[in-house]
Short mmCIF file of C-alpha atoms and ligand atoms in Angstrom, two decimals:
data_model
loop_
_atom_site.label_atom_id
_atom_site.label_comp_id
_atom_site.label_asym_id
_atom_site.label_seq_id
_atom_site.Cartn_x
_atom_site.Cartn_y
_atom_site.Cartn_z
CA MET A 1 0.00 0.00 0.00
CA LYS A 2 1.32 3.37 -0.93
CA LEU A 3 0.33 6.03 1.57
CA ILE A 4 0.08 9.75 0.87
CA ILE A 5 -0.89 12.16 3.64
CA ALA A 6 -2.16 15.40 2.15
CA GLY A 7 -2.28 18.69 4.05
CA ASP A 8 -6.00 19.15 3.52
CA TYR A 9 -9.03 18.06 1.51
CA GLN A 10 -8.08 20.24 -1.45
CA GLU A 11 -4.62 18.76 -1.70
CA MET A 12 -5.98 15.21 -1.35
CA SER A 13 -8.41 15.94 -4.19
CA ARG A 14 -5.72 17.44 -6.41
CA ILE A 15 -3.38 14.48 -5.93
CA ALA A 16 -6.22 12.03 -6.67
CA ALA A 17 -7.30 13.92 -9.80
CA ASN A 18 -3.70 14.06 -11.04
CA ILE A 19 -3.31 10.30 -10.64
CA ILE A 20 -6.58 9.69 -12.53
CA ALA A 21 -5.55 12.15 -15.26
CA GLU A 22 -2.17 10.43 -15.70
CA GLU A 23 -3.88 7.05 -16.10
CA ILE A 24 -6.27 8.46 -18.71
CA LYS A 25 -3.35 9.98 -20.61
CA LYS A 26 -1.56 6.61 -20.58
CA LYS A 27 -4.73 4.74 -21.62
CA PRO A 28 -7.41 6.96 -23.20
CA ASP A 29 -9.97 4.12 -23.06
CA LEU A 30 -9.39 3.61 -19.34
CA VAL A 31 -12.09 1.66 -17.48
CA LEU A 32 -12.63 3.89 -14.49
CA GLY A 33 -14.50 2.73 -11.38
CA LEU A 34 -16.20 5.63 -9.61
CA ALA A 35 -17.49 6.35 -6.11
CA THR A 36 -20.00 8.84 -4.76
CA GLY A 37 -20.43 10.45 -1.34
CA SER A 38 -18.69 13.54 0.03
CA THR A 39 -15.10 12.35 -0.31
CA PRO A 40 -14.61 12.35 -4.11
CA LEU A 41 -16.48 15.64 -4.75
CA GLY A 42 -13.24 17.66 -4.79
CA THR A 43 -11.63 15.12 -7.10
CA TYR A 44 -14.53 15.46 -9.55
CA ARG A 45 -14.22 19.26 -9.36
CA GLU A 46 -10.51 19.02 -10.24
CA LEU A 47 -11.17 16.61 -13.12
CA VAL A 48 -13.88 18.94 -14.48
CA ARG A 49 -11.43 21.87 -14.24
CA MET A 50 -8.76 19.92 -16.16
CA TYR A 51 -11.31 19.04 -18.84
CA LYS A 52 -12.50 22.65 -19.16
CA GLU A 53 -8.91 23.83 -19.48
CA GLY A 54 -8.46 21.39 -22.35
CA LYS A 55 -5.97 19.24 -20.44
CA LEU A 56 -8.03 16.06 -20.25
CA ASP A 57 -10.22 14.13 -22.67
CA PHE A 58 -12.82 11.65 -21.44
CA SER A 59 -14.21 10.80 -24.88
CA ARG A 60 -12.99 7.19 -24.76
CA VAL A 61 -13.14 6.63 -21.01
CA ILE A 62 -15.55 3.95 -19.76
CA THR A 63 -17.03 4.41 -16.28
CA PHE A 64 -18.62 2.02 -13.81
CA ASN A 65 -20.05 3.29 -10.55
CA LEU A 66 -19.77 1.22 -7.42
CA ASP A 67 -23.32 1.39 -6.21
CA GLU A 68 -26.84 2.78 -6.20
CA TYR A 69 -29.59 2.97 -3.60
CA TYR A 70 -32.29 0.37 -4.11
CA GLY A 71 -35.61 1.91 -5.09
CA LEU A 72 -34.32 5.36 -6.09
CA SER A 73 -34.89 6.26 -9.73
CA PRO A 74 -32.12 7.96 -11.74
CA ASP A 75 -33.92 11.32 -11.65
CA ASP A 76 -34.33 11.26 -7.86
CA PRO A 77 -31.98 14.01 -6.60
CA ARG A 78 -30.85 11.68 -3.80
CA SER A 79 -29.83 8.89 -6.18
CA TYR A 80 -26.22 8.25 -7.10
CA HIS A 81 -27.22 8.57 -10.76
CA TYR A 82 -28.29 12.14 -10.12
CA TYR A 83 -25.16 12.85 -8.05
CA MET A 84 -22.87 11.59 -10.81
CA TYR A 85 -24.47 13.69 -13.55
CA ARG A 86 -24.68 16.83 -11.43
CA ASN A 87 -21.14 16.61 -10.08
CA PHE A 88 -19.28 15.09 -13.00
CA PHE A 89 -20.89 13.71 -16.16
CA ASP A 90 -22.80 16.91 -17.01
CA HIS A 91 -19.50 18.82 -17.11
CA VAL A 92 -17.14 16.51 -19.02
CA ASN A 93 -17.19 14.61 -22.31
CA VAL A 94 -17.73 11.05 -21.09
CA ARG A 95 -20.02 9.53 -23.72
CA PRO A 96 -23.45 8.62 -22.29
CA GLU A 97 -23.12 5.09 -23.69
CA ASN A 98 -19.87 4.67 -21.74
CA ILE A 99 -21.48 5.47 -18.38
CA HIS A 100 -22.56 2.54 -16.20
CA ILE A 101 -24.39 2.81 -12.88
CA PRO A 102 -26.44 0.00 -11.32
CA ASP A 103 -30.16 0.55 -11.83
CA GLY A 104 -31.76 0.86 -8.39
CA THR A 105 -35.23 0.42 -9.88
CA ALA A 106 -34.55 -2.74 -11.91
CA PRO A 107 -37.52 -5.08 -11.40
CA ASP A 108 -35.22 -8.10 -11.18
CA VAL A 109 -32.22 -7.19 -9.01
CA GLU A 110 -30.44 -10.48 -9.53
CA GLU A 111 -30.67 -10.06 -13.27
CA GLU A 112 -29.48 -6.45 -12.99
CA SER A 113 -26.52 -7.58 -10.85
CA ARG A 114 -25.57 -10.26 -13.35
CA ARG A 115 -25.91 -7.81 -16.24
CA TYR A 116 -23.68 -5.29 -14.44
CA ASP A 117 -20.93 -7.84 -13.80
CA GLU A 118 -21.09 -9.00 -17.41
CA GLU A 119 -20.69 -5.43 -18.64
CA ILE A 120 -17.64 -4.94 -16.42
CA LYS A 121 -16.19 -8.20 -17.70
CA LYS A 122 -16.89 -7.22 -21.31
CA PHE A 123 -14.61 -4.22 -20.87
CA GLY A 124 -11.87 -6.36 -19.32
CA GLY A 125 -12.49 -5.32 -15.70
CA ILE A 126 -11.76 -2.05 -13.94
CA ASP A 127 -8.39 -0.40 -14.69
CA LEU A 128 -8.53 2.22 -11.96
CA GLN A 129 -10.98 2.08 -9.06
CA LEU A 130 -11.66 5.20 -7.02
CA LEU A 131 -12.89 4.40 -3.49
CA GLY A 132 -14.08 6.19 -0.39
CA ILE A 133 -14.40 4.36 2.92
CA GLY A 134 -17.30 4.14 5.34
CA VAL A 135 -16.81 4.87 9.05
CA ASN A 136 -17.35 1.12 9.54
CA GLY A 137 -14.75 0.17 6.91
CA HIS A 138 -17.15 -0.54 4.06
CA ILE A 139 -16.00 -0.09 0.47
CA GLY A 140 -18.69 0.27 -2.13
CA PHE A 141 -21.59 -0.90 0.00
CA ASN A 142 -19.81 -4.08 1.06
CA GLU A 143 -20.73 -3.86 4.72
CA PRO A 144 -18.96 -5.63 7.62
CA GLY A 145 -20.30 -9.13 8.26
CA ASP A 146 -19.47 -12.82 8.49
CA GLU A 147 -18.83 -13.01 4.78
CA LEU A 148 -18.28 -10.68 1.87
CA LEU A 149 -19.78 -11.34 -1.54
CA THR A 150 -17.58 -11.23 -4.61
CA ALA A 151 -20.16 -10.25 -7.25
CA THR A 152 -22.63 -7.39 -7.63
CA HIS A 153 -25.57 -7.85 -5.25
CA LEU A 154 -28.37 -6.27 -3.27
CA THR A 155 -27.27 -5.53 0.27
CA ASP A 156 -28.74 -4.25 3.53
CA LEU A 157 -27.06 -1.04 4.60
CA ALA A 158 -25.44 -1.24 8.03
CA PRO A 159 -26.82 0.94 10.87
CA ASP A 160 -23.57 2.98 10.82
CA THR A 161 -24.06 3.68 7.12
CA LEU A 162 -27.68 4.72 7.57
CA THR A 163 -26.60 7.12 10.31
CA ALA A 164 -23.69 8.52 8.27
CA ASN A 165 -25.79 8.98 5.13
CA ALA A 166 -28.82 10.51 6.88
CA ARG A 167 -27.21 13.90 6.12
CA PHE A 168 -28.07 13.45 2.45
CA PHE A 169 -31.72 12.58 3.20
CA GLY A 170 -32.83 14.97 5.93
CA SER A 171 -33.58 12.16 8.37
CA ILE A 172 -32.39 8.60 8.95
CA ASP A 173 -35.90 7.28 8.23
CA GLU A 174 -35.62 8.52 4.66
CA VAL A 175 -32.39 6.64 3.88
CA PRO A 176 -33.08 3.59 1.70
CA ARG A 177 -32.40 0.41 3.67
CA LYS A 178 -30.84 -1.39 0.72
CA ALA A 179 -28.44 -0.74 -2.15
CA ILE A 180 -27.02 -2.53 -5.16
CA THR A 181 -23.24 -2.68 -4.92
CA VAL A 182 -20.42 -4.26 -6.84
CA GLY A 183 -18.81 -7.02 -4.81
CA LEU A 184 -15.38 -7.32 -3.26
CA GLY A 185 -14.28 -9.46 -6.21
CA THR A 186 -14.86 -6.66 -8.70
CA ILE A 187 -13.00 -4.18 -6.51
CA MET A 188 -10.08 -6.53 -5.82
CA GLN A 189 -9.73 -7.36 -9.52
CA ALA A 190 -9.24 -3.68 -10.38
CA LYS A 191 -5.73 -3.22 -11.71
CA LYS A 192 -5.13 -0.12 -9.64
CA ILE A 193 -7.01 1.25 -6.63
CA LEU A 194 -7.13 4.74 -5.19
CA LEU A 195 -8.64 4.98 -1.69
CA LEU A 196 -9.49 8.44 -0.38
CA ALA A 197 -10.25 9.33 3.23
CA SER A 198 -10.97 12.77 4.56
CA GLY A 199 -12.03 14.29 7.85
CA PRO A 200 -11.75 13.37 11.55
CA GLU A 201 -14.70 10.98 11.36
CA LYS A 202 -12.52 8.65 9.23
CA ALA A 203 -9.49 8.80 11.57
CA ALA A 204 -10.46 5.75 13.68
CA ILE A 205 -11.15 3.42 10.75
CA MET A 206 -8.00 4.55 8.92
CA ALA A 207 -5.87 3.92 12.02
CA GLU A 208 -7.45 0.48 12.41
CA LEU A 209 -6.91 -0.33 8.75
CA LEU A 210 -3.31 0.83 8.56
CA ASP A 211 -2.11 -0.27 12.01
CA ASP A 212 -3.69 -3.70 12.24
CA ASP A 213 -2.01 -5.50 9.35
CA ALA A 214 -4.84 -8.04 9.39
CA VAL A 215 -7.64 -8.92 7.03
CA SER A 216 -11.17 -9.37 8.33
CA THR A 217 -14.67 -9.41 6.85
CA ARG A 218 -15.49 -7.11 9.81
CA VAL A 219 -13.44 -4.42 8.05
CA PRO A 220 -14.11 -4.90 4.32
CA ALA A 221 -11.46 -2.31 3.36
CA SER A 222 -8.82 -4.49 5.04
CA PHE A 223 -8.90 -6.74 1.97
CA LEU A 224 -7.14 -3.93 0.15
CA LEU A 225 -4.03 -4.91 2.14
CA LEU A 226 -3.87 -7.95 -0.18
CA HIS A 227 -3.97 -5.92 -3.39
CA ARG A 228 -0.76 -5.17 -5.29
CA ASP A 229 -1.46 -1.61 -6.33
CA VAL A 230 -3.37 0.48 -3.81
CA THR A 231 -2.65 4.14 -3.18
CA VAL A 232 -4.26 5.60 -0.08
CA ILE A 233 -4.58 9.37 0.00
CA MET A 234 -5.86 10.88 3.21
CA ASP A 235 -5.93 14.37 4.59
CA LYS A 236 -4.34 15.27 7.92
CA ASP A 237 -7.62 14.96 9.79
CA ALA A 238 -8.16 11.38 8.62
CA ALA A 239 -4.51 10.56 9.42
CA GLU A 240 -4.70 12.11 12.88
CA ILE A 241 -4.39 8.99 15.03
CA TYR A 242 -2.52 6.85 12.52
CA LYS A 243 1.05 6.14 13.61
C1 F6R B 301 -20.10 5.55 -2.46
C2 F6R B 301 -19.55 4.39 -1.75
C3 F6R B 301 -19.27 4.45 -0.28
C4 F6R B 301 -18.63 5.76 0.18
C5 F6R B 301 -18.45 5.77 1.69
C6 F6R B 301 -17.86 7.08 2.18
O1 F6R B 301 -20.28 5.26 -3.82
O2 F6R B 301 -19.35 3.38 -2.34
O3 F6R B 301 -18.44 3.38 0.07
O4 F6R B 301 -17.41 5.93 -0.48
O5 F6R B 301 -19.67 5.55 2.31
O6 F6R B 301 -18.79 8.11 1.96
P1 F6R B 301 -18.42 9.63 2.20
O7 F6R B 301 -17.40 9.98 1.18
O8 F6R B 301 -19.70 10.39 1.98
O9 F6R B 301 -17.88 9.73 3.59
#
């Protein structure tokens, strides 16, 4: 694991965007795995800036998002579809046909999960996966438990996740209880992984992840310790208690 401690959120975002930009320059048809939530917002802003300044071209980039809330339609402002268009896709030249996000309203979730995995496979897997981390160590919506699933699936969100994400919904009761997420297998098969962590609320999980040197389904992100090419970028607040 390569570890970068950035001075602040802005610097973390700049470093992440530069790494993504370099990979796109090396491979213009990069298969890019994307995350939502608060953490990557600054990275998307930087990537949009680079595109607007004519420094980056997304015309051949293929994207696959990690997850979507179950039951939210793409035009629901709280859906990850909506988030991705508003914060990124509406401002860059990723071709609409190259954008992939699980459909939270698919009538047959198992079929949708299978279809999503097949699409990822068709493009040869993820080249570069951007990840945030939950306060409970989840990546994508692979929540702590007795086992972790390898393929895309419908999952129950953990109580910690519902609490953390209530801020996007006004109240915890509004947060969907389930989501479709890619599995640990898809994430671990990504050729390169970029994990971002920002803010004091991520300090405890980052210290646990980086200090423990152990893999456990209770901390899904700990599986990243087994991957060959993971870069962790965290700001000072998230690195606060890491030694
Ligand atoms: C989002 C995702 C989640 C988030 C995590 C952190 O697509 O897969 O794993 O990355 O919940 O969320 P934030 O960045 O809002 O703290």
